[in-house]
PDB file of C-alpha atoms in Angstrom:
ATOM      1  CA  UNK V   1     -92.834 116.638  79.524  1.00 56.00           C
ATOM      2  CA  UNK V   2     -94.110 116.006  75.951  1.00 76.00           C
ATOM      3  CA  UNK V   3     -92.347 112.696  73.921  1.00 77.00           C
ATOM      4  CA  UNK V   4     -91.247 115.243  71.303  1.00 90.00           C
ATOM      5  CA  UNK V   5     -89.417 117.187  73.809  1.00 92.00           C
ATOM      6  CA  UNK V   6     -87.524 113.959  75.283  1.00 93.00           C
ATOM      7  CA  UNK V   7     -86.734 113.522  71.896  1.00 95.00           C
ATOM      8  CA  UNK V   8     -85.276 116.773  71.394  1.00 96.00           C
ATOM      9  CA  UNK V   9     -83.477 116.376  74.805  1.00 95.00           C
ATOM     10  CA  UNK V  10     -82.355 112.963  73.351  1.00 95.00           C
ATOM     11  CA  UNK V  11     -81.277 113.981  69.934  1.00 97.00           C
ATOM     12  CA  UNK V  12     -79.037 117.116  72.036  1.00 96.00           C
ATOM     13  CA  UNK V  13     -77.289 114.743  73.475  1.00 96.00           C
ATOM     14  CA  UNK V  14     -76.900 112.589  70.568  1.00 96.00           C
ATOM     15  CA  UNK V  15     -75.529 115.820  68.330  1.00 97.00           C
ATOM     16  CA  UNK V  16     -73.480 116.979  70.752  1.00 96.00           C
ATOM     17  CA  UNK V  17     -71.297 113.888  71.326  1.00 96.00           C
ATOM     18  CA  UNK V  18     -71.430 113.647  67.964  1.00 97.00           C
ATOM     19  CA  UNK V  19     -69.783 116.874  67.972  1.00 95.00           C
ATOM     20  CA  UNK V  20     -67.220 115.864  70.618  1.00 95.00           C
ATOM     21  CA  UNK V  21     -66.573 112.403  69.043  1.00 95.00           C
ATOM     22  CA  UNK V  22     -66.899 112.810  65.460  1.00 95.00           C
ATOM     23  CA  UNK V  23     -68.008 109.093  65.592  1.00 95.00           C
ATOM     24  CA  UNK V  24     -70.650 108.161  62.983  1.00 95.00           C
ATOM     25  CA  UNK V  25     -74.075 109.432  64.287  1.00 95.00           C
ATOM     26  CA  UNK V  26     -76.060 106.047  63.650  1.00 92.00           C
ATOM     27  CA  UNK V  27     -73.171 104.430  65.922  1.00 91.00           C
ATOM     28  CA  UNK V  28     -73.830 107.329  68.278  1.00 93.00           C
ATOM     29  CA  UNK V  29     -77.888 106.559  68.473  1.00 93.00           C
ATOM     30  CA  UNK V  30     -77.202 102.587  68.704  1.00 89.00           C
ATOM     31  CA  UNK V  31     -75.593 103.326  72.024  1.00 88.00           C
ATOM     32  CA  UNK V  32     -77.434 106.329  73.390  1.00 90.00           C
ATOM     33  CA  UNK V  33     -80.456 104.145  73.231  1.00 89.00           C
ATOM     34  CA  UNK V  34     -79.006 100.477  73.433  1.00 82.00           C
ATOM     35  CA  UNK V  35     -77.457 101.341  77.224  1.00 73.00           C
ATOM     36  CA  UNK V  36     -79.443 104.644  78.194  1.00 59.00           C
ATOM     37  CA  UNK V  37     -81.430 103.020  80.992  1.00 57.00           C
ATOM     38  CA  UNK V  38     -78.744 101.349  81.928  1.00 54.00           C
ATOM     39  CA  UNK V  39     -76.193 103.327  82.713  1.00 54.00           C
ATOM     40  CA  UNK V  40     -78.906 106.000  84.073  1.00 55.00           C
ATOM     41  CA  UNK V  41     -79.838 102.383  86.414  1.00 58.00           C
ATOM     42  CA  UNK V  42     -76.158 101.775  86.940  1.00 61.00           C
ATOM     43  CA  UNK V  43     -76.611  98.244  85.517  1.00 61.00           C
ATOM     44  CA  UNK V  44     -74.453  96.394  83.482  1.00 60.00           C
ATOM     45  CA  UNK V  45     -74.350  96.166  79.641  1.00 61.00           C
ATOM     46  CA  UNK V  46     -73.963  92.696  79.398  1.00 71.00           C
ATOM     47  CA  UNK V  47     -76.783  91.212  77.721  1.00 76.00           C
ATOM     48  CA  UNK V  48     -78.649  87.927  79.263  1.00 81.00           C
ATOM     49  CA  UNK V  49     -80.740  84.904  77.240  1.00 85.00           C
ATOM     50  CA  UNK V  50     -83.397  86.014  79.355  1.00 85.00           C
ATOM     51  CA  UNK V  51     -82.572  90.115  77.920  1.00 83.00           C
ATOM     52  CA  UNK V  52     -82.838  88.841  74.471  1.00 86.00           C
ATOM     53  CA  UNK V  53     -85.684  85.994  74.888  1.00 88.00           C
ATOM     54  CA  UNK V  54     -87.644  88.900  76.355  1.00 86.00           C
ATOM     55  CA  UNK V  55     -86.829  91.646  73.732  1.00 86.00           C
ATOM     56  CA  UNK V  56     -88.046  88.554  70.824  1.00 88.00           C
ATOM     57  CA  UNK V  57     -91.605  89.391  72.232  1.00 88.00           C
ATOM     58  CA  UNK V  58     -91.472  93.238  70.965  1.00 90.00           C
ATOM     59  CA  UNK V  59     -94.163  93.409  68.439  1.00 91.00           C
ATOM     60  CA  UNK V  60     -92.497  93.112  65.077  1.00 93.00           C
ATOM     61  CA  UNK V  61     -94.288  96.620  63.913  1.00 94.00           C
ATOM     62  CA  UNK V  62     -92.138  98.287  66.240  1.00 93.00           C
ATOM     63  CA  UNK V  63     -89.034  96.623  64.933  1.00 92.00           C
ATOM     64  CA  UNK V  64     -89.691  97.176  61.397  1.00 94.00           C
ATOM     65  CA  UNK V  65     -90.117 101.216  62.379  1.00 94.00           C
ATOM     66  CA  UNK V  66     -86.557 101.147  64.348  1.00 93.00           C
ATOM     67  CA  UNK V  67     -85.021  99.105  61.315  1.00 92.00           C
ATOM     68  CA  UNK V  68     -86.567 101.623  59.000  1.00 92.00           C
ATOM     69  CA  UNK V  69     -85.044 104.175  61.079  1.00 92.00           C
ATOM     70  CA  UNK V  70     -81.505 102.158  61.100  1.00 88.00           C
ATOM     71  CA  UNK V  71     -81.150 101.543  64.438  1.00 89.00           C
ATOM     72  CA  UNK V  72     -82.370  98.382  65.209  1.00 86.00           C
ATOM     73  CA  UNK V  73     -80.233  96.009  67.495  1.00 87.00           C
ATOM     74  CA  UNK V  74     -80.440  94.031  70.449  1.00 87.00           C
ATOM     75  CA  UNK V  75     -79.126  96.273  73.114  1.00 86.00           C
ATOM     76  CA  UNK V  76     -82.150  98.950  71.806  1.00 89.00           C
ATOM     77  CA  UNK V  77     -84.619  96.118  71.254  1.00 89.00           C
ATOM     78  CA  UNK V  78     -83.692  94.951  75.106  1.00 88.00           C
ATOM     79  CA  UNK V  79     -84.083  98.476  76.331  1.00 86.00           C
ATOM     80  CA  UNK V  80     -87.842  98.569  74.789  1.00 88.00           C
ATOM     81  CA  UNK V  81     -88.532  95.213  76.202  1.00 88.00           C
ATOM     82  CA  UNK V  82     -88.175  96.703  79.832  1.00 82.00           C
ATOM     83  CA  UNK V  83     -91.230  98.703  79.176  1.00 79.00           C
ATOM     84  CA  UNK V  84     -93.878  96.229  80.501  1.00 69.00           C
ATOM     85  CA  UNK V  85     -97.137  97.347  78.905  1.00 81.00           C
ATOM     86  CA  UNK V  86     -97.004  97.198  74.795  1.00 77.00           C
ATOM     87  CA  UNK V  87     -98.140 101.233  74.846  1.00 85.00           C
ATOM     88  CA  UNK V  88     -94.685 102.282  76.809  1.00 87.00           C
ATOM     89  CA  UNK V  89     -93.330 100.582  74.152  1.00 90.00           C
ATOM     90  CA  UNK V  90     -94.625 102.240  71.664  1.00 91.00           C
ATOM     91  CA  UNK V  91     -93.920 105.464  72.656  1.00 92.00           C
ATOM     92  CA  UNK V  92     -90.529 104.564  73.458  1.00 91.00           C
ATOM     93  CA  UNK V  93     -89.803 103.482  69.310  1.00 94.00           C
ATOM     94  CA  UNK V  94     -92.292 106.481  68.865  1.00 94.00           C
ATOM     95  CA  UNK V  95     -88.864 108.835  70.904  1.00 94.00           C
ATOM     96  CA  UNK V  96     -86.124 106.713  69.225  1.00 94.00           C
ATOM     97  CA  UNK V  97     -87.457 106.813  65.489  1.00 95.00           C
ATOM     98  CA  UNK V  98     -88.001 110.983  65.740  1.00 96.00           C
ATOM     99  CA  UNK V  99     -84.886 111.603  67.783  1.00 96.00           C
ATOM    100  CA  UNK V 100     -83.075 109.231  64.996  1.00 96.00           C
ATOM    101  CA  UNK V 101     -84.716 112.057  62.052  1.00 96.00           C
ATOM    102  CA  UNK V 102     -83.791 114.958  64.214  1.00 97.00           C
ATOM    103  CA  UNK V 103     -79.863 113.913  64.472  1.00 97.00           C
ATOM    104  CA  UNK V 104     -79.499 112.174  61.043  1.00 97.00           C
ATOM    105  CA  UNK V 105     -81.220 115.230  59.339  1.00 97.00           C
ATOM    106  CA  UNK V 106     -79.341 117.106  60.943  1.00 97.00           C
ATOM    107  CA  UNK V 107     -75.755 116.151  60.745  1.00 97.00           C
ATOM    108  CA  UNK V 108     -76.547 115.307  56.853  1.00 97.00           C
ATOM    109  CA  UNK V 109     -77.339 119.514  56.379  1.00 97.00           C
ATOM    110  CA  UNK V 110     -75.002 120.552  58.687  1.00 97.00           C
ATOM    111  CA  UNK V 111     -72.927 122.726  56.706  1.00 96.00           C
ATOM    112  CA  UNK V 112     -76.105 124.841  55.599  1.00 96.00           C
ATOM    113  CA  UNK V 113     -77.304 125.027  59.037  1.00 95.00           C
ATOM    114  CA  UNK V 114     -73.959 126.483  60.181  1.00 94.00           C
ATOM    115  CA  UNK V 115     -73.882 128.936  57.649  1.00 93.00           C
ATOM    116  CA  UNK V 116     -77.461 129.858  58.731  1.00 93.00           C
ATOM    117  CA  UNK V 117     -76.350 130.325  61.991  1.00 93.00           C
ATOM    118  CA  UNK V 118     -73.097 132.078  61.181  1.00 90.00           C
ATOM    119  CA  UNK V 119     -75.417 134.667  59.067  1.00 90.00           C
ATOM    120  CA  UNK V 120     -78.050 134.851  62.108  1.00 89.00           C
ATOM    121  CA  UNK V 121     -75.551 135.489  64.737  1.00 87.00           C
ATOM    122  CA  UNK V 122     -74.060 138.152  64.820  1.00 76.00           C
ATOM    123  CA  UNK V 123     -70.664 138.834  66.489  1.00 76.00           C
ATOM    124  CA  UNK V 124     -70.599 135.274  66.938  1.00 73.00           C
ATOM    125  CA  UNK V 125     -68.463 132.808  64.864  1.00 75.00           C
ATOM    126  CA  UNK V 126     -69.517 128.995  64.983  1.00 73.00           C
ATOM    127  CA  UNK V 127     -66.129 128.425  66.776  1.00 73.00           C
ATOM    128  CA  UNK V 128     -66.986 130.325  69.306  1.00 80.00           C
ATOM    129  CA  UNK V 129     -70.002 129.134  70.977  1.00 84.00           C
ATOM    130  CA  UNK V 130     -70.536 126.801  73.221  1.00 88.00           C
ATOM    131  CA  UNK V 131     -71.112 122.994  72.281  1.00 93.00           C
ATOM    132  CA  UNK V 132     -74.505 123.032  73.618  1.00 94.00           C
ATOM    133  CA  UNK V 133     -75.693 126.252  72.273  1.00 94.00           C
ATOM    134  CA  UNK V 134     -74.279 125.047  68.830  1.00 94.00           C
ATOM    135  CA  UNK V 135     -76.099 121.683  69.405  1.00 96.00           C
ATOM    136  CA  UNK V 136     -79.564 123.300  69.917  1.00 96.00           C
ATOM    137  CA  UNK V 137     -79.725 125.569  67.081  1.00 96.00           C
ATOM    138  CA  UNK V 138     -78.347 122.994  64.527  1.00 96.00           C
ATOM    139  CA  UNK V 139     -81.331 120.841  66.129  1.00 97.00           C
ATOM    140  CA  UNK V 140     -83.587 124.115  65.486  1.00 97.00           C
ATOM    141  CA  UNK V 141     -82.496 125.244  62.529  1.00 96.00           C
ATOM    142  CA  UNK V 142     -83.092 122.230  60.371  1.00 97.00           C
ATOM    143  CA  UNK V 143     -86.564 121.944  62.084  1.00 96.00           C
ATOM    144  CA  UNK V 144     -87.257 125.251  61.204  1.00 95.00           C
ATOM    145  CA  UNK V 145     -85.870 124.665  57.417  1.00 94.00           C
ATOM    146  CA  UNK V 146     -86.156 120.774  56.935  1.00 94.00           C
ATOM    147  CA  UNK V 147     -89.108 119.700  58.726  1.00 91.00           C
ATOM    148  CA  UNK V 148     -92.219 121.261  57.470  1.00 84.00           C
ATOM    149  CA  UNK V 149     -94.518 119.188  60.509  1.00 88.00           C
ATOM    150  CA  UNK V 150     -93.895 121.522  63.271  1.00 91.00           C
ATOM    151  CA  UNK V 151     -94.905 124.890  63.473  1.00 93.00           C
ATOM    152  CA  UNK V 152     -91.983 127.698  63.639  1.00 94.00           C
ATOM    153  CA  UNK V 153     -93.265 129.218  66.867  1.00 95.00           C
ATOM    154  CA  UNK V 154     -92.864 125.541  68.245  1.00 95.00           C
ATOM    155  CA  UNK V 155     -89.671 124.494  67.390  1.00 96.00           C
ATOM    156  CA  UNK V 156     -87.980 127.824  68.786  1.00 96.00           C
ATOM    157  CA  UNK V 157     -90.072 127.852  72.185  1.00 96.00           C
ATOM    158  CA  UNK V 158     -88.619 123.639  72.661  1.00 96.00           C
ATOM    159  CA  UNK V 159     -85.252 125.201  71.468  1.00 96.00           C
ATOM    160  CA  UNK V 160     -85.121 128.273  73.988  1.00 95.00           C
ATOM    161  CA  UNK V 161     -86.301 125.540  76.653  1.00 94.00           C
ATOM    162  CA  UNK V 162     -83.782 123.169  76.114  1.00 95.00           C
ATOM    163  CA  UNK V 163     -81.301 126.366  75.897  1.00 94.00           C
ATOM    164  CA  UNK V 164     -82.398 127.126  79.339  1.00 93.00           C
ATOM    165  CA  UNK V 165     -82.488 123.457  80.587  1.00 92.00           C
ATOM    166  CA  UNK V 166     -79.058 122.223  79.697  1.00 92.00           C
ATOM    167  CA  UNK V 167     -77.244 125.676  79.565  1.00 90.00           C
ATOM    168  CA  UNK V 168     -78.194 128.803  80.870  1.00 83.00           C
ATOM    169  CA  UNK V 169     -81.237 131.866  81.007  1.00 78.00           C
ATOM    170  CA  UNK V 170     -79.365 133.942  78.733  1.00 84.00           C
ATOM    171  CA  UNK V 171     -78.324 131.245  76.105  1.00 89.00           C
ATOM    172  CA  UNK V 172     -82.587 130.905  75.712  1.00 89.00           C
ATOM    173  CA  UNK V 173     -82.162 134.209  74.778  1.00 90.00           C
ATOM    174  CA  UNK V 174     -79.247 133.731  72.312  1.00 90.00           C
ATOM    175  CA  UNK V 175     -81.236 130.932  70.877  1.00 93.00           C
ATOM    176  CA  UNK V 176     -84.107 132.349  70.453  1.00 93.00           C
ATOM    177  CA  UNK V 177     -82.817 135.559  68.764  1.00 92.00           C
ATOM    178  CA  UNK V 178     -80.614 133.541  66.118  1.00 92.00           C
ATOM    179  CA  UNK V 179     -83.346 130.991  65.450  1.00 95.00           C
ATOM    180  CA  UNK V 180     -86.182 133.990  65.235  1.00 94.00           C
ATOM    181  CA  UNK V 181     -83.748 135.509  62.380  1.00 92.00           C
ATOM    182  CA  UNK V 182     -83.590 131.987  60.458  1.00 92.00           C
ATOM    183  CA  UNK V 183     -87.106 131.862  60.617  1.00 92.00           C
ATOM    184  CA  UNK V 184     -87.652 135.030  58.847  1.00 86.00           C
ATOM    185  CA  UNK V 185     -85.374 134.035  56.366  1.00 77.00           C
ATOM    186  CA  UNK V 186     -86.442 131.099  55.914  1.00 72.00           C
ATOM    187  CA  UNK V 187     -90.177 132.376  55.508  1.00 65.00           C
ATOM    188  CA  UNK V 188     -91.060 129.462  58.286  1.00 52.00           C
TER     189      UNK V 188
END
């Protein structure tokens, strides 16, 4: 599976407690990524000298790009110390800094995005679909509308397949269909 894609998966999650919580979403991010490993490790969250003596060692490039990104702190910086060789790393901040864009962007043009949506599917009113599906085509519609890097065809394939992966075949369907109309509109 491609880094962009676990970012997708990441910034799903992310946007959909965000959803459920209405907590701020950089507070969300700080502790999907500060205690992700841990809690997927069942390990504690309690941080050690050792943790924090180890996560000093990160290469201070990387921690300028997650400060940058607003979501630099120790738990995160402890997480990216587990990664042993410098290029894990790396690709780790490379994840966290583009999931942070995909759920910041996001939430900040949410109410355009939802009336995208609204206008895209039909017999459907936001309030009635599901938290995931709604999740996955804010996600995709401000890619599609926002984010000029990644081709159209692109962002509603990962879309469809994270439709299918954390909901069902016929919500890639769904997705696909309302995302295909915003993309049309959009001229994407």
């Amino acid at each position: 599976m491609g880094r962009r894609r676990k970012s997708r998966e990441s910034a799903i999650q992310c946007l959909y407690q965000w959803e459920i919580t209405g907590a701020a979403p950089k507070l969300i991010l700080q502790g999907y990524w500060g205690t992700h490993d841990r809690i997927r490790d069942g390990e504690s969250h309690d941080l050690t000298d050792a943790d924090l003596e180890k996560a000093s060692e990160i290469p201070e490039e990387l921690k300028v790009r997650l400060e940058h990104a607003g979501v630099c702190t120790d738990l995160i910086l402890v997480e990216i110390s587990r990664r042993e060789k410098p290029d894990g790393q790396a690709a780790l901040v490379d994840r966290i800094v583009f999931a942070t864009s995909l759920v910041l962007g996001t939430v900040a043009h949410v109410k355009e995005i939802d009336a995208m949506i609204s206008e895209h599917a039909r017999h459907w009113r936001m309030d009635r679909l599901g938290l995931v599906e709604k999740s996955i085509l804010r996600l995709g519609g401000y890619e599609l509308v926002y984010e000029e890097e990644t081709p159209a065809a692109v962002v509603i394939d990962e879309a469809v397949e994270l439709a299918k992966r954390f909901s069902d075949p016929e919500a890639g369907s769904f997705v696909n269909g309302v995302l295909d109309g915003m993309s049309k509109h959009a001229g994407a």
